[in-house]
Amino acid sequence: MNQGEITLKKVQEYVETVNSKEYSLDNSAGRKAYESGLNNTLTELEEQLTQEKAKSERLRNSIDAPLWNEASSDPSERLRQLQVITSAYRSLAESEPLLPASGSHVPGLLTYREVHRLVLETQESILAARALLAAVRQDLFKEQADLSDGQLLTKTLESRIEKLRVAASQKARQDPAEIAEFLLTKERDQASAYKQDYESLTDALSGFVDSNLAPLIAAEELGGPVAGSTQDISEDVLAAGFDVKGKRNKAKKKLEEGARQQRIDKMFAGVRLEEDTEPPEDETQQAAAALKDFLGELLQVSIDHGGRRDVAMEKETAISRFLVRTKAAVLDPRDARKIRLVDFARTLED
């Protein structure tokens, strides 16, 4: 299909589109005239296309030369092809252009097609511009947030620098003895605050041991369930003891008072009691005293040596197993009778 046939097909499609639309025009005569003009234009183009086809066929029959479908690889033949093409273009350039007749609708149809193309391109450009605008706005919001953060950081740093300058200026005007007294006072206050915190935490730990942890430790030491696996451990249960399978003995099998006291004394033997503290009267008190004594020793060694020295144990107990199981302490990998608290501060520093 050559260019003329393509143009004619587009005109026919446009005419059909126009005729298929409904117009609310009161002037039916104007509408009929417009449709008549389109039909005349279509007829005129069909006649011109028929004439051009006839001319082309006569020209094809009058030329005694081969028709080429592709460029020849022979240089002389390729030169001849170019000469023929050049002659044809010159002939077309010197001839009068084929223009539509006066009153033809072809210019209007071409204008409509061009405007329609421009409208579609403009719509696509608007969509692309909207997407670009949204991306630019998002980048702008991010840059504004970064700028606000930067300004706030700058303001904070400037305020901190100014405070440091004032403090340095004040220190420069102070007497060395006053500075030393100030630093000593500050150290004493910090030491006092640390001591209060330590005592507060120690009291809280002691209360937790007495009320919650000691019965569980005592039960495990007596052959009962592992500390933490159950919370239902009462004084009567501890007094009755446990069998070889770790199950509770029946209440009727309670030990005699003397035998029970011997068992209490053997539990965690060598426990150092706190000052002004009565000897333990039951298993829970004995376990609490042993746990406090062992934790106190571990804490003191950790404070004195920075968590780098172990505490030697005579034997493994429910206390040591509980601390290792809860990852509050670790055993020496080369000697299971040595234990130390986990240095959580070193973990944070790393």
Tab-separated table of N, CA and C in Angstrom, residues 287-342:
chain	number	residue	atom	x	y	z
A	287	ALA	N	19.368	-21.631	102.195
A	287	ALA	CA	19.635	-21.366	100.772
A	287	ALA	C	19.785	-19.876	100.509
A	288	ALA	N	18.970	-19.054	101.171
A	288	ALA	CA	19.068	-17.605	100.991
A	288	ALA	C	20.407	-17.096	101.490
A	289	ALA	N	20.836	-17.565	102.668
A	289	ALA	CA	22.127	-17.138	103.217
A	289	ALA	C	23.272	-17.560	102.303
A	290	ALA	N	23.215	-18.805	101.786
A	290	ALA	CA	24.280	-19.286	100.910
A	290	ALA	C	24.320	-18.497	99.600
A	291	LEU	N	23.147	-18.226	99.048
A	291	LEU	CA	23.096	-17.486	97.785
A	291	LEU	C	23.613	-16.068	97.952
A	292	LYS	N	23.236	-15.395	99.045
A	292	LYS	CA	23.723	-14.027	99.291
A	292	LYS	C	25.232	-14.021	99.489
A	293	ASP	N	25.733	-15.006	100.253
A	293	ASP	CA	27.170	-15.079	100.500
A	293	ASP	C	27.934	-15.303	99.199
A	294	PHE	N	27.429	-16.219	98.362
A	294	PHE	CA	28.120	-16.526	97.106
A	294	PHE	C	28.064	-15.340	96.136
A	295	LEU	N	26.899	-14.715	96.028
A	295	LEU	CA	26.782	-13.547	95.149
A	295	LEU	C	27.650	-12.395	95.642
A	296	GLY	N	27.703	-12.201	96.961
A	296	GLY	CA	28.541	-11.145	97.504
A	296	GLY	C	30.002	-11.358	97.169
A	297	GLU	N	30.447	-12.611	97.263
A	297	GLU	CA	31.843	-12.908	96.926
A	297	GLU	C	32.114	-12.679	95.444
A	298	LEU	N	31.182	-13.124	94.600
A	298	LEU	CA	31.351	-12.914	93.157
A	298	LEU	C	31.369	-11.431	92.813
A	299	LEU	N	30.478	-10.656	93.412
A	299	LEU	CA	30.435	-9.211	93.150
A	299	LEU	C	31.715	-8.528	93.600
A	300	GLN	N	32.205	-8.881	94.770
A	300	GLN	CA	33.407	-8.238	95.288
A	300	GLN	C	34.617	-8.539	94.420
A	301	VAL	N	34.742	-9.796	94.001
A	301	VAL	CA	35.858	-10.154	93.116
A	301	VAL	C	35.737	-9.440	91.779
A	302	SER	N	34.509	-9.334	91.256
A	302	SER	CA	34.295	-8.651	89.982
A	302	SER	C	34.638	-7.172	90.084
A	303	ILE	N	34.284	-6.542	91.224
A	303	ILE	CA	34.591	-5.114	91.406
A	303	ILE	C	36.088	-4.912	91.572
A	304	ASP	N	36.721	-5.756	92.360
A	304	ASP	CA	38.152	-5.580	92.650
A	304	ASP	C	39.029	-5.865	91.446
A	305	HIS	N	38.634	-6.810	90.617
A	305	HIS	CA	39.508	-7.248	89.515
A	305	HIS	C	38.877	-7.028	88.140
A	306	GLY	N	37.834	-6.250	88.074
A	306	GLY	CA	37.255	-5.920	86.775
A	306	GLY	C	36.663	-7.099	86.043
A	307	GLY	N	36.175	-8.100	86.786
A	307	GLY	CA	35.542	-9.250	86.137
A	307	GLY	C	36.505	-10.171	85.442
A	308	ARG	N	37.813	-10.094	85.804
A	308	ARG	CA	38.823	-10.916	85.126
A	308	ARG	C	39.396	-12.016	86.033
A	309	ARG	N	38.833	-12.226	87.203
A	309	ARG	CA	39.322	-13.269	88.099
A	309	ARG	C	38.154	-14.152	88.518
A	310	ASP	N	38.442	-15.452	88.621
A	310	ASP	CA	37.417	-16.422	88.978
A	310	ASP	C	37.371	-16.642	90.491
A	311	VAL	N	36.275	-17.215	90.931
A	311	VAL	CA	36.089	-17.628	92.323
A	311	VAL	C	36.093	-19.149	92.349
A	312	ALA	N	36.936	-19.710	93.208
A	312	ALA	CA	37.043	-21.170	93.297
A	312	ALA	C	35.904	-21.723	94.145
A	313	MET	N	35.332	-22.845	93.700
A	313	MET	CA	34.254	-23.515	94.429
A	313	MET	C	34.753	-24.870	94.917
A	314	GLU	N	34.311	-25.273	96.095
A	314	GLU	CA	34.660	-26.594	96.581
A	314	GLU	C	33.943	-27.673	95.774
A	315	LYS	N	32.693	-27.393	95.410
A	315	LYS	CA	31.916	-28.341	94.615
A	315	LYS	C	30.805	-27.586	93.897
A	316	GLU	N	30.232	-28.254	92.941
A	316	GLU	CA	29.101	-27.671	92.212
A	316	GLU	C	27.855	-27.709	93.087
A	317	THR	N	27.110	-26.604	93.078
A	317	THR	CA	25.888	-26.518	93.869
A	317	THR	C	24.735	-26.040	93.006
A	318	ALA	N	23.546	-26.052	93.587
A	318	ALA	CA	22.372	-25.552	92.867
A	318	ALA	C	22.522	-24.073	92.550
A	319	ILE	N	23.261	-23.350	93.409
A	319	ILE	CA	23.465	-21.914	93.174
A	319	ILE	C	24.306	-21.694	91.926
A	320	SER	N	25.432	-22.386	91.828
A	320	SER	CA	26.308	-22.207	90.665
A	320	SER	C	25.615	-22.649	89.382
A	321	ARG	N	24.861	-23.757	89.462
A	321	ARG	CA	24.154	-24.217	88.262
A	321	ARG	C	23.103	-23.200	87.829
A	322	PHE	N	22.397	-22.623	88.791
A	322	PHE	CA	21.369	-21.632	88.457
A	322	PHE	C	21.995	-20.394	87.811
A	323	LEU	N	23.100	-19.901	88.360
A	323	LEU	CA	23.747	-18.706	87.805
A	323	LEU	C	24.263	-18.961	86.391
A	324	VAL	N	24.814	-20.136	86.151
A	324	VAL	CA	25.309	-20.456	84.812
A	324	VAL	C	24.138	-20.647	83.851
A	325	ARG	N	23.086	-21.293	84.326
A	325	ARG	CA	21.923	-21.554	83.474
A	325	ARG	C	21.241	-20.255	83.053
A	326	THR	N	21.215	-19.273	83.925
A	326	THR	CA	20.605	-17.971	83.609
A	326	THR	C	21.584	-17.021	82.932
A	327	LYS	N	22.808	-17.503	82.658
A	327	LYS	CA	23.844	-16.726	81.967
A	327	LYS	C	24.248	-15.467	82.740
A	328	ALA	N	24.090	-15.551	84.081
A	328	ALA	CA	24.598	-14.471	84.933
A	328	ALA	C	26.060	-14.716	85.285
A	329	ALA	N	26.520	-15.965	85.151
A	329	ALA	CA	27.899	-16.320	85.447
A	329	ALA	C	28.356	-17.356	84.427
A	330	VAL	N	29.683	-17.525	84.351
A	330	VAL	CA	30.267	-18.509	83.427
A	330	VAL	C	31.335	-19.299	84.173
A	331	LEU	N	31.483	-20.548	83.787
A	331	LEU	CA	32.519	-21.396	84.356
A	331	LEU	C	33.804	-21.243	83.563
A	332	ASP	N	34.921	-21.482	84.233
A	332	ASP	CA	36.206	-21.483	83.546
A	332	ASP	C	36.228	-22.683	82.603
A	333	PRO	N	36.472	-22.478	81.298
A	333	PRO	CA	36.458	-23.612	80.365
A	333	PRO	C	37.517	-24.667	80.678
A	334	ARG	N	38.577	-24.303	81.422
A	334	ARG	CA	39.631	-25.262	81.762
A	334	ARG	C	39.452	-25.877	83.149
A	335	ASP	N	38.568	-25.273	83.971
A	335	ASP	CA	38.364	-25.782	85.321
A	335	ASP	C	36.922	-25.474	85.739
A	336	ALA	N	36.077	-26.487	85.779
A	336	ALA	CA	34.658	-26.293	86.075
A	336	ALA	C	34.414	-25.908	87.526
A	337	ARG	N	35.458	-25.924	88.376
A	337	ARG	CA	35.291	-25.522	89.769
A	337	ARG	C	35.553	-24.036	89.975
A	338	LYS	N	35.802	-23.311	88.895
A	338	LYS	CA	36.014	-21.865	88.961
A	338	LYS	C	34.883	-21.159	88.204
A	339	ILE	N	34.413	-20.074	88.767
A	339	ILE	CA	33.259	-19.363	88.203
A	339	ILE	C	33.445	-17.874	88.394
A	340	ARG	N	32.846	-17.099	87.513
A	340	ARG	CA	32.870	-15.637	87.651
A	340	ARG	C	31.619	-15.066	87.016
A	341	LEU	N	31.244	-13.846	87.453
A	341	LEU	CA	30.080	-13.168	86.895
A	341	LEU	C	30.369	-12.699	85.474
A	342	VAL	N	29.337	-12.648	84.648
A	342	VAL	CA	29.477	-12.127	83.284
A	342	VAL	C	29.652	-10.611	83.370
